[in-house]
């Protein structure tokens, strides 16, 4: 099921110290890519630790609809029997990607250079998000897209029968756009080149190399230049999905602001294209330690130990760090409310086109809970009140956005009065065990399904 089920009202009440071990689920970005590349390889790809959130399960269903076999062995262990590059079959019906921008944009790329028509839809959030950022470069390969006004879903993509390779400079910092172009390039003859000015998460590049594609990245004056040779035979892989740093952000940030807390979050990927939040928190004075640093599956991994940090200070978060923590600004803004001084976040226009307008959603909810927030088109600033000084007490809207929902539940743990949420059901898209996991650490979150 996608995130258009029954709304779930939630309340997070002030709690005692958070303590214990928080085993967060598998990485969402890597889980989507493992399923899609597994479906484009020939033979059986084994995946362990797949995130079983709605976003990723929607991508698994899409891969089945396109002809791959996806077998659930239980406990996050999956097999994907792929159809090979160029082997996708035209689906019988519409592909519903639920809430997932990553799912729909990557799958559009993957089908764009096959001679099939695929119609995509999603929930109210996804159907409002811009798709021209992927359909524009996919048109250069020869694919055609017809959607609603403003380039929005539902949309039909007619894949190119005779695709040509492209050279494309990504105009916005977006790993989804970069990845869509690379996946389309897989079934185009010759070399497809993607240029990005700022480094975004590089899971696609790493995984394509793992599956045996010829891909190389050069740093030039233009930025990162990624060159992929088309029409490889992808070799099936065994993939152990690391735990998601974007999910780890919630127990880590909660521990920093709830007095007396001491939480260990083991096995978190610290790929530099993802770890910007943790650098920022340490600059703010967080007691956040990397323990047991190691390498797993080619990625740096550590156990994160986060303890209550009474002396957090607001900082200017450098704009060039934005891509490496783009999904973490909502929860950072909650931590900023408990710091002393102003935290300024610049160069973040992309936050306005995520699952919700995340600047507006957080600014409205923080203001309702007694925190001063200023914002402009591509920046915002939170004036911290210091530990123990955030009033709370308001009801906020999640806007069908999992990260907005979880961020406000973290706020409620350390505010003076409970924070209520209209609908926490979107949390299931990326972190289905959030409430249980936070409850086991000591959080007090209650949920009540709303009559439809
Ligand atoms: C993702 C890229 C980011 C991020 C999203 C996951 C990915 O989106 O916000 O949650 O897996 O490629 P953009 O590419 O739009 O920045």
PDB file of C-alpha atoms and ligand atoms in Angstrom, residues 27-30 32-33 55 101-103 105-106 129 133 172-179 200-201 203-204 246 274 323 326-327 350 353-355 358 402-403, ligand 1:
ATOM      1  CA  UNK A  27      19.329   2.898   3.429  1.00  0.00           C
ATOM      2  CA  UNK A  28      16.435   4.074   1.253  1.00  0.00           C
ATOM      3  CA  UNK A  29      18.576   5.374  -1.618  1.00  0.00           C
ATOM      4  CA  UNK A  30      20.628   2.190  -1.803  1.00  0.00           C
ATOM      5  CA  UNK A  32      15.824   1.551  -4.526  1.00  0.00           C
ATOM      6  CA  UNK A  33      19.005   1.246  -6.579  1.00  0.00           C
ATOM      7  CA  UNK A  55       8.651   3.785  -0.993  1.00  0.00           C
ATOM      8  CA  UNK A 101      10.336  10.885  -5.933  1.00  0.00           C
ATOM      9  CA  UNK A 102      13.408   8.681  -6.001  1.00  0.00           C
ATOM     10  CA  UNK A 103      11.372   5.665  -7.107  1.00  0.00           C
ATOM     11  CA  UNK A 105      12.509   9.396 -11.252  1.00  0.00           C
ATOM     12  CA  UNK A 106      14.940   6.480 -11.255  1.00  0.00           C
ATOM     13  CA  UNK A 129       6.269  17.468  -7.696  1.00  0.00           C
ATOM     14  CA  UNK A 133      13.899  17.857 -14.364  1.00  0.00           C
ATOM     15  CA  UNK A 172      20.039  21.490 -10.060  1.00  0.00           C
ATOM     16  CA  UNK A 173      21.995  19.540  -7.445  1.00  0.00           C
ATOM     17  CA  UNK A 174      20.034  16.267  -7.673  1.00  0.00           C
ATOM     18  CA  UNK A 175      21.173  12.672  -7.360  1.00  0.00           C
ATOM     19  CA  UNK A 176      17.792  11.599  -8.683  1.00  0.00           C
ATOM     20  CA  UNK A 177      18.296  13.463 -11.958  1.00  0.00           C
ATOM     21  CA  UNK A 178      21.906  12.298 -12.272  1.00  0.00           C
ATOM     22  CA  UNK A 179      20.824   8.715 -11.618  1.00  0.00           C
ATOM     23  CA  UNK A 200      25.463  14.676  -4.812  1.00  0.00           C
ATOM     24  CA  UNK A 201      25.116  11.192  -3.319  1.00  0.00           C
ATOM     25  CA  UNK A 203      25.374   5.453  -4.708  1.00  0.00           C
ATOM     26  CA  UNK A 204      24.394   4.972  -8.369  1.00  0.00           C
ATOM     27  CA  UNK A 246      18.974   9.853   7.110  1.00  0.00           C
ATOM     28  CA  UNK A 274      25.577  11.747   2.920  1.00  0.00           C
ATOM     29  CA  UNK A 323      23.656  18.234  -0.986  1.00  0.00           C
ATOM     30  CA  UNK A 326      19.560  17.718   2.028  1.00  0.00           C
ATOM     31  CA  UNK A 327      17.082  15.392   3.765  1.00  0.00           C
ATOM     32  CA  UNK A 350      15.699  22.257  -3.287  1.00  0.00           C
ATOM     33  CA  UNK A 353      10.311  20.788  -3.914  1.00  0.00           C
ATOM     34  CA  UNK A 354      10.701  17.710  -1.704  1.00  0.00           C
ATOM     35  CA  UNK A 355       7.790  15.557  -0.442  1.00  0.00           C
ATOM     36  CA  UNK A 358      10.098  21.578   3.770  1.00  0.00           C
ATOM     37  CA  UNK A 402       7.717  11.541   6.513  1.00  0.00           C
ATOM     38  CA  UNK A 403      10.672  13.705   7.520  1.00  0.00           C
TER      39      UNK A 403
HETATM   40  C1  LIG B   1      17.782  10.823  -3.308  1.00  0.00           C
HETATM   41  C2  LIG B   1      18.179  12.084  -3.688  1.00  0.00           C
HETATM   42  C3  LIG B   1      17.705  13.307  -3.040  1.00  0.00           C
HETATM   43  C4  LIG B   1      17.026  13.019  -1.697  1.00  0.00           C
HETATM   44  C5  LIG B   1      16.103  11.839  -1.770  1.00  0.00           C
HETATM   45  C6  LIG B   1      16.874  10.601  -2.169  1.00  0.00           C
HETATM   46  C7  LIG B   1      18.298   9.656  -4.046  1.00  0.00           C
HETATM   47  O1  LIG B   1      16.769  13.942  -3.889  1.00  0.00           O
HETATM   48  O2  LIG B   1      16.314  14.162  -1.265  1.00  0.00           O
HETATM   49  O3  LIG B   1      15.486  11.602  -0.530  1.00  0.00           O
HETATM   50  O4  LIG B   1      18.179   8.525  -3.542  1.00  0.00           O
HETATM   51  O5  LIG B   1      18.856   9.851  -5.137  1.00  0.00           O
HETATM   52  P1  LIG B   1      17.226  14.941  -5.061  1.00  0.00           P
HETATM   53  O6  LIG B   1      17.960  14.159  -6.063  1.00  0.00           O
HETATM   54  O7  LIG B   1      15.943  15.499  -5.622  1.00  0.00           O
HETATM   55  O8  LIG B   1      18.066  15.986  -4.388  1.00  0.00           O
END
